[in-house]
PDB file of C-alpha atoms and ligand atoms in Angstrom:
ATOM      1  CA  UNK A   1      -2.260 -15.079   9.740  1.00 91.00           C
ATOM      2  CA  UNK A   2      -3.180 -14.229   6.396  1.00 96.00           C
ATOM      3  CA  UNK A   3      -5.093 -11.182   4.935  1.00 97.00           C
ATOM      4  CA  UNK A   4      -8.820 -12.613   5.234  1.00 96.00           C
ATOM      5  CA  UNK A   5      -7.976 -14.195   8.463  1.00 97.00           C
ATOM      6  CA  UNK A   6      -7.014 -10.631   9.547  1.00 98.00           C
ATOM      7  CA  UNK A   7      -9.988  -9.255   7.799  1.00 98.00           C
ATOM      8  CA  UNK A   8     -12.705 -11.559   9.383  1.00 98.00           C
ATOM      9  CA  UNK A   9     -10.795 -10.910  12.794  1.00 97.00           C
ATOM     10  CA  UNK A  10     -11.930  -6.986  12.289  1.00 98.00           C
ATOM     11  CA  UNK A  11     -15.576  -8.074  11.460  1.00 95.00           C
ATOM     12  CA  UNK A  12     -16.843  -6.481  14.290  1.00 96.00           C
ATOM     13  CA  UNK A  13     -13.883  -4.849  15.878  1.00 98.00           C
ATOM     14  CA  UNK A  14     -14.984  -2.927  19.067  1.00 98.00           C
ATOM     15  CA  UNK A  15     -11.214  -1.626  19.834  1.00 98.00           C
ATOM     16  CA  UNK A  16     -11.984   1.941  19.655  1.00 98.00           C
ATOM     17  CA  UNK A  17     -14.962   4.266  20.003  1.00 97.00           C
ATOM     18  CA  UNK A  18     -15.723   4.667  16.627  1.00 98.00           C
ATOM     19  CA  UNK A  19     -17.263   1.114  16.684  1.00 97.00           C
ATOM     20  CA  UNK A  20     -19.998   2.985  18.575  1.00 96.00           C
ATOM     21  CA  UNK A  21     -20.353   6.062  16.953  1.00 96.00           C
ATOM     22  CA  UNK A  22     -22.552   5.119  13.936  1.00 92.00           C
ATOM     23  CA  UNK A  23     -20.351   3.048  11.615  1.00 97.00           C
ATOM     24  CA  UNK A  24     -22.473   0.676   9.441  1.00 97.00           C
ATOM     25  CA  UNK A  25     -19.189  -2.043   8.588  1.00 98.00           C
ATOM     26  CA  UNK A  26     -15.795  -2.014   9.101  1.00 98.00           C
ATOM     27  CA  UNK A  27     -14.220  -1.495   5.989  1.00 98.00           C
ATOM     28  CA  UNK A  28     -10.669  -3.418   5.662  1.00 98.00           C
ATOM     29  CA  UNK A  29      -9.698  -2.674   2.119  1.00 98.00           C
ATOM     30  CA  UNK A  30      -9.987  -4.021  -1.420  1.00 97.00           C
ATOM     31  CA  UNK A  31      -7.554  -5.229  -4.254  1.00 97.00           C
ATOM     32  CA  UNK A  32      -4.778  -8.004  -4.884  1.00 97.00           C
ATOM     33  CA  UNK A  33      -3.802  -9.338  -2.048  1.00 97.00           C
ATOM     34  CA  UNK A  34      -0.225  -9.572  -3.214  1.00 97.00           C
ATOM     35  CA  UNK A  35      -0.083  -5.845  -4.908  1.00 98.00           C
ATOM     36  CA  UNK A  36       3.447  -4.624  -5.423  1.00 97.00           C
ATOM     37  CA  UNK A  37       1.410  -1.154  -4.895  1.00 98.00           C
ATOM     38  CA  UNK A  38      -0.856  -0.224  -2.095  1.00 98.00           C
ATOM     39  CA  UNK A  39      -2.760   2.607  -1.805  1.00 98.00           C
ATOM     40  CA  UNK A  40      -3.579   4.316   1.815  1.00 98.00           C
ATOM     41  CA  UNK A  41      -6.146   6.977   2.279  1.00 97.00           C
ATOM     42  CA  UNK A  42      -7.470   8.291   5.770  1.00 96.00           C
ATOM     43  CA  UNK A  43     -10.505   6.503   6.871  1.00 96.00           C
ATOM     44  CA  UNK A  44     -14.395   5.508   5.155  1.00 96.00           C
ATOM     45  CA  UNK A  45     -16.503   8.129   4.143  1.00 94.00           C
ATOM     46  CA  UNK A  46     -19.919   7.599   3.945  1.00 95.00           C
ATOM     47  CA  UNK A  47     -20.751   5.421   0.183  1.00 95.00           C
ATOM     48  CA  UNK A  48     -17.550   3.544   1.773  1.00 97.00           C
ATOM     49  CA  UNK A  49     -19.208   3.009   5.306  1.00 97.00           C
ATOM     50  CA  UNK A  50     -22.683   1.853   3.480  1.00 97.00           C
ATOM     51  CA  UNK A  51     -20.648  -0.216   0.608  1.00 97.00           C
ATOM     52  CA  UNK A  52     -17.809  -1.597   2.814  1.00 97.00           C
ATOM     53  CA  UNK A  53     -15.393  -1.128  -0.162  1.00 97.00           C
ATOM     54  CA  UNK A  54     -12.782   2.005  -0.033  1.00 97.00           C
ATOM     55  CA  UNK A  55     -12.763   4.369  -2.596  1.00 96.00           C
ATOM     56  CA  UNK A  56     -16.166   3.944  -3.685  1.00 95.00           C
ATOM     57  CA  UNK A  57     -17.575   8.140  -3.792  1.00 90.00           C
ATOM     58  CA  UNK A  58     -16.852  10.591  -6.154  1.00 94.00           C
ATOM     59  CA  UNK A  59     -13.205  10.549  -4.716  1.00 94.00           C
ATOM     60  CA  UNK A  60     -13.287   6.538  -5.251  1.00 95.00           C
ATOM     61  CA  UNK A  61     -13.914   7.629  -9.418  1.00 96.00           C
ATOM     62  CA  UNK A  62     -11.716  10.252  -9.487  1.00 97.00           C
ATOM     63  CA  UNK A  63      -8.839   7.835  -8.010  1.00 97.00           C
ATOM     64  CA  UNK A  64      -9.625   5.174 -10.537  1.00 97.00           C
ATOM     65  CA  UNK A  65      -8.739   7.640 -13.226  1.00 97.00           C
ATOM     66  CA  UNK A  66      -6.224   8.690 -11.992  1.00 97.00           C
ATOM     67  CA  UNK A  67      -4.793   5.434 -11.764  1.00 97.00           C
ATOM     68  CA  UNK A  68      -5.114   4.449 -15.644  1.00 97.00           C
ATOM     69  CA  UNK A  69      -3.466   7.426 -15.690  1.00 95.00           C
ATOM     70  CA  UNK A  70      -0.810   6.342 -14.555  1.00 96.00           C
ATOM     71  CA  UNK A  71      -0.964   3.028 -15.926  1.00 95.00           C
ATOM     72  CA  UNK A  72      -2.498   1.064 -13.201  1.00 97.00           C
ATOM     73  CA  UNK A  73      -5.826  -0.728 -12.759  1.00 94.00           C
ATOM     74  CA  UNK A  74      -7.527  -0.835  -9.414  1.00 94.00           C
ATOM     75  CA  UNK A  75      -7.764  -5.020  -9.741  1.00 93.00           C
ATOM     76  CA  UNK A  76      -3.531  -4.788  -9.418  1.00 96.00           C
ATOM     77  CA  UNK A  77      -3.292  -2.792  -6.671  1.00 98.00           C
ATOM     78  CA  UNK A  78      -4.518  -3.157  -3.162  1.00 98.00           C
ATOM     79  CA  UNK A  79      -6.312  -0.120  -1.475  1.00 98.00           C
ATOM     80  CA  UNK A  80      -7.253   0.403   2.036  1.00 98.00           C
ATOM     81  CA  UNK A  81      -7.369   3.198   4.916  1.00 98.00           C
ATOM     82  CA  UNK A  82      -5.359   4.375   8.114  1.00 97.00           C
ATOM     83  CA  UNK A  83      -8.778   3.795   9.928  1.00 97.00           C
ATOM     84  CA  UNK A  84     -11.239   0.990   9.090  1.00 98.00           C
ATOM     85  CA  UNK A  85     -14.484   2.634  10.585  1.00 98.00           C
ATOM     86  CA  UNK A  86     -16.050   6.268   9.364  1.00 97.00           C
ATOM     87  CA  UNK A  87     -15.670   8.825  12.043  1.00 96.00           C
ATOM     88  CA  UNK A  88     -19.014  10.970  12.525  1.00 96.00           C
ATOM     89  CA  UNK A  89     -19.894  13.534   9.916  1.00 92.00           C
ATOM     90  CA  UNK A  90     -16.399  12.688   8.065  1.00 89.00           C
ATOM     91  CA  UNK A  91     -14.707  14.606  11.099  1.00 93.00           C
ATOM     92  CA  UNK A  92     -10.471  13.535  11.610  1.00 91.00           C
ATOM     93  CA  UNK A  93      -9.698  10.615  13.318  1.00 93.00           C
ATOM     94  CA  UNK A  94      -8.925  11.614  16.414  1.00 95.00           C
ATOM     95  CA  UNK A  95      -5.042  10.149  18.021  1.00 94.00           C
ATOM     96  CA  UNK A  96      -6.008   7.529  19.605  1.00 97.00           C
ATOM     97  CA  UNK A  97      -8.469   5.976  16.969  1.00 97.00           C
ATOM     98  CA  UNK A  98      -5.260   6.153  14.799  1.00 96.00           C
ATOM     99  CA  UNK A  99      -2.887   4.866  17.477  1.00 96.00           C
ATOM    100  CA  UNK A 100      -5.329   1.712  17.921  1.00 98.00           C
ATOM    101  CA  UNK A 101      -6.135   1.091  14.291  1.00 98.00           C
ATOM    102  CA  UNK A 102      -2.413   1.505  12.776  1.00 97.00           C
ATOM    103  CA  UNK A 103      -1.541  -1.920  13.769  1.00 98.00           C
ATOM    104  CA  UNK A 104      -3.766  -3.447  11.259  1.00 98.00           C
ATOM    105  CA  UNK A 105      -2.621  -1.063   8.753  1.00 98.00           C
ATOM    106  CA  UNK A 106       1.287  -1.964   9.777  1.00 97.00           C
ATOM    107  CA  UNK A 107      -0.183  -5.951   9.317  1.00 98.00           C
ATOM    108  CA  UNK A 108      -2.186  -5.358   5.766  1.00 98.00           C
ATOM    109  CA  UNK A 109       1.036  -3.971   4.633  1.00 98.00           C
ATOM    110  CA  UNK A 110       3.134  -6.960   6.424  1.00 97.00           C
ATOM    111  CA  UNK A 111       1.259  -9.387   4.874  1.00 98.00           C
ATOM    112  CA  UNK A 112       0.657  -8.117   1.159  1.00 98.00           C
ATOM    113  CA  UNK A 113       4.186  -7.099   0.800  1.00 98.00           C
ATOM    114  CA  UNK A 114       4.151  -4.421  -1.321  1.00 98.00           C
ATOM    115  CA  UNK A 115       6.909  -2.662  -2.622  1.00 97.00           C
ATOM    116  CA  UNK A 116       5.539   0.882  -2.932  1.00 98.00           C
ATOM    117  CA  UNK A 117       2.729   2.463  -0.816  1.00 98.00           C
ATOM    118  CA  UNK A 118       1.000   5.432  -1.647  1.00 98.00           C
ATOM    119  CA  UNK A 119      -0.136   7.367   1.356  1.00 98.00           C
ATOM    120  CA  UNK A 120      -3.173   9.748  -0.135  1.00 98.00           C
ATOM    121  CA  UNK A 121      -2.791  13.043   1.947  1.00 96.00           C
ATOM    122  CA  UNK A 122      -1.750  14.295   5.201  1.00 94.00           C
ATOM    123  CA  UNK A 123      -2.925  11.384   7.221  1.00 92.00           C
ATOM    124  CA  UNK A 124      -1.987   8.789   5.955  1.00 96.00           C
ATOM    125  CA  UNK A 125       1.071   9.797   4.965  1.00 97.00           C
ATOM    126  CA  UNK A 126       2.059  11.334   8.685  1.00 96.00           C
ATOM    127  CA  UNK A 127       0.889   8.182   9.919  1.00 96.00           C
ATOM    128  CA  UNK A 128       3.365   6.297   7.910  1.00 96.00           C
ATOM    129  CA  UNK A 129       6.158   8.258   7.651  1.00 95.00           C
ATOM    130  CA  UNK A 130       5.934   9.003  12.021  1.00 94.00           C
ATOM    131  CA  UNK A 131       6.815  12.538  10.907  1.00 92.00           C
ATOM    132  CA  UNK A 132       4.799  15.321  11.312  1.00 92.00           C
ATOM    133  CA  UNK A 133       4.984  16.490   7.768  1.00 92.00           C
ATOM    134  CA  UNK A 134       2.967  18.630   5.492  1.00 93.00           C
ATOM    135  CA  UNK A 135       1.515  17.139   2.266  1.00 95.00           C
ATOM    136  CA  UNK A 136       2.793  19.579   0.042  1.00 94.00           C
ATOM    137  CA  UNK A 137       6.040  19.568   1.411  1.00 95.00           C
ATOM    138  CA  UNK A 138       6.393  15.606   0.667  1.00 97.00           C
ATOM    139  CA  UNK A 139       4.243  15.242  -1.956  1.00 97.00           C
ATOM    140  CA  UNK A 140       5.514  13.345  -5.003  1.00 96.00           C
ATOM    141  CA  UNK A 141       8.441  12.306  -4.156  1.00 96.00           C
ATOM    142  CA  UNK A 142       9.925   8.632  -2.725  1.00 97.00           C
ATOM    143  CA  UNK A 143      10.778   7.853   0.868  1.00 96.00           C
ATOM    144  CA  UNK A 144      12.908   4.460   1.290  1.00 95.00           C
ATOM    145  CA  UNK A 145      11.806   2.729   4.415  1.00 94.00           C
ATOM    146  CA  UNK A 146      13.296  -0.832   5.525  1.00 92.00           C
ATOM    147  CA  UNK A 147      11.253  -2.916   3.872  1.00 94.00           C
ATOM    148  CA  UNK A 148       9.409  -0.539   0.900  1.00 97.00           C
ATOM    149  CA  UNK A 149       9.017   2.770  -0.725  1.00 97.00           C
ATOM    150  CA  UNK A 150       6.276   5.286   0.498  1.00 98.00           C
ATOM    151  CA  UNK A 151       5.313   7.824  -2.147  1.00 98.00           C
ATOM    152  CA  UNK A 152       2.891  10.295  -0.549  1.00 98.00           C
ATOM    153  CA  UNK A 153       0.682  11.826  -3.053  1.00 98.00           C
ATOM    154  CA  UNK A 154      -2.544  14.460  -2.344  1.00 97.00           C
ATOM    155  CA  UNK A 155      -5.865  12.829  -1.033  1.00 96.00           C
ATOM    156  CA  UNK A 156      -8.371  13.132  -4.461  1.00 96.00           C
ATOM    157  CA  UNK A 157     -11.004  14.155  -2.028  1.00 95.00           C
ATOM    158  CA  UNK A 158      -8.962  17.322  -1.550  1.00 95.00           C
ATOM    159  CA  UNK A 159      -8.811  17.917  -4.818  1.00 95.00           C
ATOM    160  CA  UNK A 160     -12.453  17.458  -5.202  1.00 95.00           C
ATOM    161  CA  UNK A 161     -12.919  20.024  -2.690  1.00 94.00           C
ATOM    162  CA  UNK A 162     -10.272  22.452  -3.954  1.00 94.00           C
ATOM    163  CA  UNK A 163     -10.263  22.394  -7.522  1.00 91.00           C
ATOM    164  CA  UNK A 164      -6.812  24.561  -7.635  1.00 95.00           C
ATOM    165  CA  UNK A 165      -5.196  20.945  -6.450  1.00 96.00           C
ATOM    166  CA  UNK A 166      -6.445  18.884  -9.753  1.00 95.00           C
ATOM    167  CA  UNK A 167      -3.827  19.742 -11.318  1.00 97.00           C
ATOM    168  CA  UNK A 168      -1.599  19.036  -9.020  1.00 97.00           C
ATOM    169  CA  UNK A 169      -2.792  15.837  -7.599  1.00 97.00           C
ATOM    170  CA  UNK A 170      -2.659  14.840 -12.212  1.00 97.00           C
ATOM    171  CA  UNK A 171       1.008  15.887 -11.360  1.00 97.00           C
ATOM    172  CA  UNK A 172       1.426  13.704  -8.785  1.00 97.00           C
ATOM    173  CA  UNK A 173       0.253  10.746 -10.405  1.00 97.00           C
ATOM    174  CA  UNK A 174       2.551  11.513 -13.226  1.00 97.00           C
ATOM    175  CA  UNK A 175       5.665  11.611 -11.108  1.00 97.00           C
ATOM    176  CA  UNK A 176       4.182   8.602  -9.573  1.00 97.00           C
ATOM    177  CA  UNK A 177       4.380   6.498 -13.154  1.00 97.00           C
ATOM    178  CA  UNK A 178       7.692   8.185 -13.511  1.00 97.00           C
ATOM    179  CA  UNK A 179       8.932   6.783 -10.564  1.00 97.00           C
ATOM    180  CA  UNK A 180       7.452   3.112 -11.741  1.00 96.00           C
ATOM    181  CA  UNK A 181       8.923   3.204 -14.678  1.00 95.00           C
ATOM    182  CA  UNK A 182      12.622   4.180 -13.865  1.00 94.00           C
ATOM    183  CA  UNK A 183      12.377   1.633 -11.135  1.00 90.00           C
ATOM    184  CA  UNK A 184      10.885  -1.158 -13.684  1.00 88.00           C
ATOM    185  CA  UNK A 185      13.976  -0.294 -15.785  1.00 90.00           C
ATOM    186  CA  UNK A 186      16.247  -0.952 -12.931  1.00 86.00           C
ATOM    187  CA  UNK A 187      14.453  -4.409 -11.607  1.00 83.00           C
ATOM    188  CA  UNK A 188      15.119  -5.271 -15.325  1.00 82.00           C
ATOM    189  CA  UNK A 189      18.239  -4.470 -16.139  1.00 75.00           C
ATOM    190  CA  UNK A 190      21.060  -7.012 -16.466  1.00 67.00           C
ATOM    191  CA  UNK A 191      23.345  -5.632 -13.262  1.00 62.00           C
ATOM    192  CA  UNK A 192      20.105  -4.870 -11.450  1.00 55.00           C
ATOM    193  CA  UNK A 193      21.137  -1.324 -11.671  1.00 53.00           C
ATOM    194  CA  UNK A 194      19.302   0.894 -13.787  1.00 47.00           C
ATOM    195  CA  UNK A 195      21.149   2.223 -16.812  1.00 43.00           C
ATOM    196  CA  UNK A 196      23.202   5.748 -17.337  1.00 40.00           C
ATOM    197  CA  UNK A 197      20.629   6.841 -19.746  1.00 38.00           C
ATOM    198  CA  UNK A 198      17.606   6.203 -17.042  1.00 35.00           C
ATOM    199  CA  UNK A 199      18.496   8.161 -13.799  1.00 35.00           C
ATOM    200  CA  UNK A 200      17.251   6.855 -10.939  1.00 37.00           C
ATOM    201  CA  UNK A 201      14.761   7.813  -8.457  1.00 37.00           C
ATOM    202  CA  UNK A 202      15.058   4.410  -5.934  1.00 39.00           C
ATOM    203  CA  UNK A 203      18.808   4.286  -4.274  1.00 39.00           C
ATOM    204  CA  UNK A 204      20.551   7.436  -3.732  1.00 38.00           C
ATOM    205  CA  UNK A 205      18.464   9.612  -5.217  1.00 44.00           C
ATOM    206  CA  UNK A 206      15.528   8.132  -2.657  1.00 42.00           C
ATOM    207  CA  UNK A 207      17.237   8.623   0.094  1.00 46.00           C
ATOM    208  CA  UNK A 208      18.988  11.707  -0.445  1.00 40.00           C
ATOM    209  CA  UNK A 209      15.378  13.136  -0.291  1.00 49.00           C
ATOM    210  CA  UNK A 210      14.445  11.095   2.864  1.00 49.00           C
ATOM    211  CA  UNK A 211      17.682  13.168   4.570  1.00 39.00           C
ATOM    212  CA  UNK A 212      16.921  16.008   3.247  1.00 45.00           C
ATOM    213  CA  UNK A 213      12.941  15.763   5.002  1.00 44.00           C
ATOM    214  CA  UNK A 214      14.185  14.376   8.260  1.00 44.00           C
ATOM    215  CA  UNK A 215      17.942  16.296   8.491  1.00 36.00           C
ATOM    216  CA  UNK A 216      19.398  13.067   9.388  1.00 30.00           C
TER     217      UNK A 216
HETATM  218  S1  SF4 B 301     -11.433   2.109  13.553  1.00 53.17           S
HETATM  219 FE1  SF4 B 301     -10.108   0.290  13.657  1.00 53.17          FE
HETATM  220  S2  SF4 B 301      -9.705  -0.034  15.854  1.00 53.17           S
HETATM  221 FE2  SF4 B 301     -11.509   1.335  15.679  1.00 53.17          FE
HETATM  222  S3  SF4 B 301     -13.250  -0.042  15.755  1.00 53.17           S
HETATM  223 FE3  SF4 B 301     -12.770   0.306  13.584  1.00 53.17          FE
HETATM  224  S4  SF4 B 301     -11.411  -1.407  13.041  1.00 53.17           S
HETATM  225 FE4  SF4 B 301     -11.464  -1.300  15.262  1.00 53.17          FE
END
């Protein structure tokens, strides 16, 4: 299956009640279908319900700045949600909208392949990581799974709402082009290890954190 064949197969997905609780669209997700970085937020709010495009609000405009920030365009990355449909009045998804939507999430990220995926906020990044983790506990730093990285980083819609976390989500982002960089260095360099004078934050360092989170 490929990503628009998986996309036009959600057109008018009924799976879960939230088809019938006032969505306008299902909205799949937007960007390069073969990003090396994805972006995952929580679910449509209500410019990305009418718009069918995620990202789109005030959140959608901070993001994109945050981005260039961090040397990134939204054309090379690939952005899309836990949840496809908005939830009434912007409430949580509920469990079992999550547990029936994740498997198109699991297959976006199966079939665009990318190598680091930034889970935006508690949600997303629970949903990801299968651990019940706070935000601010995680935030920032890189978890190896099998088959890519997940950097969680705040939601920008949090930071909207709680303008003590600007800063902090601008942090984020800046460990986040930290983290591209060193690992550009090491995909570069001649023994495809990075070099003495660029310490690493993929290999040992990555998954010294990841035991440190889950005490394994
Ligand atoms: S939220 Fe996901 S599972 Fe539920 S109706 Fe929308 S696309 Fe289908």
């Amino acid at each position: 299956m490929t990503l628009e064949e998986l996309s036009a197969s959600l057109y008018n997905c009924q799976r879960c009640k939230l088809a019938k609780l006032g969505r306008t669209q299902v909205v799949f997700g937007v960007g390069n279908p073969h990003a090396e970085i994805m972006f995952v937020g929580e679910g449509p709010g209500y410019y990305e319900d009418q718009q069918g495009e995620p990202f789109v609000g005030a959140a959608g405009k901070l993001l994109n700045e945050l981005l260039q920030s961090a040397g990134l365009s939204r054309s090379q990355v690939y952005i899309a949600n836990v949840i496809k449909c908005r939830p009434p009045n912007n409430r949580d998804p509920e469990p079992d909208e999550v547990d029936t939507c994740k498997p198109f999430l699991l297959q976006q990220i199966e079939l665009i392949k990318p190598k680091v995926v930034c889970t935006l906020g508690n949600w997303a990044t629970q949903t990801l990581l299968e651990k019940k983790v706070g935000i601010t506990k995680v935030r920032g730093k890189a978890f190896n799974l099998k088959d890519f990285v997940i950097f969680p980083l705040l939601h920008p819609a949090a930071a909207l709402h709680q303008g003590n976390l600007q800063e902090p989500l601008r942090e984020d982002f800046r460990k986040l082009k930290a983290f591209l960089d060193a690992r550009s260095t090491a995909e570069t360099s001649p023994s495809g290890l990075p070099s003495e004078s660029q310490p690493t934050l993929q290999g040992q360092q990555v998954q010294q954190t990841q035991m440190d989170l889950f005490g394994s």
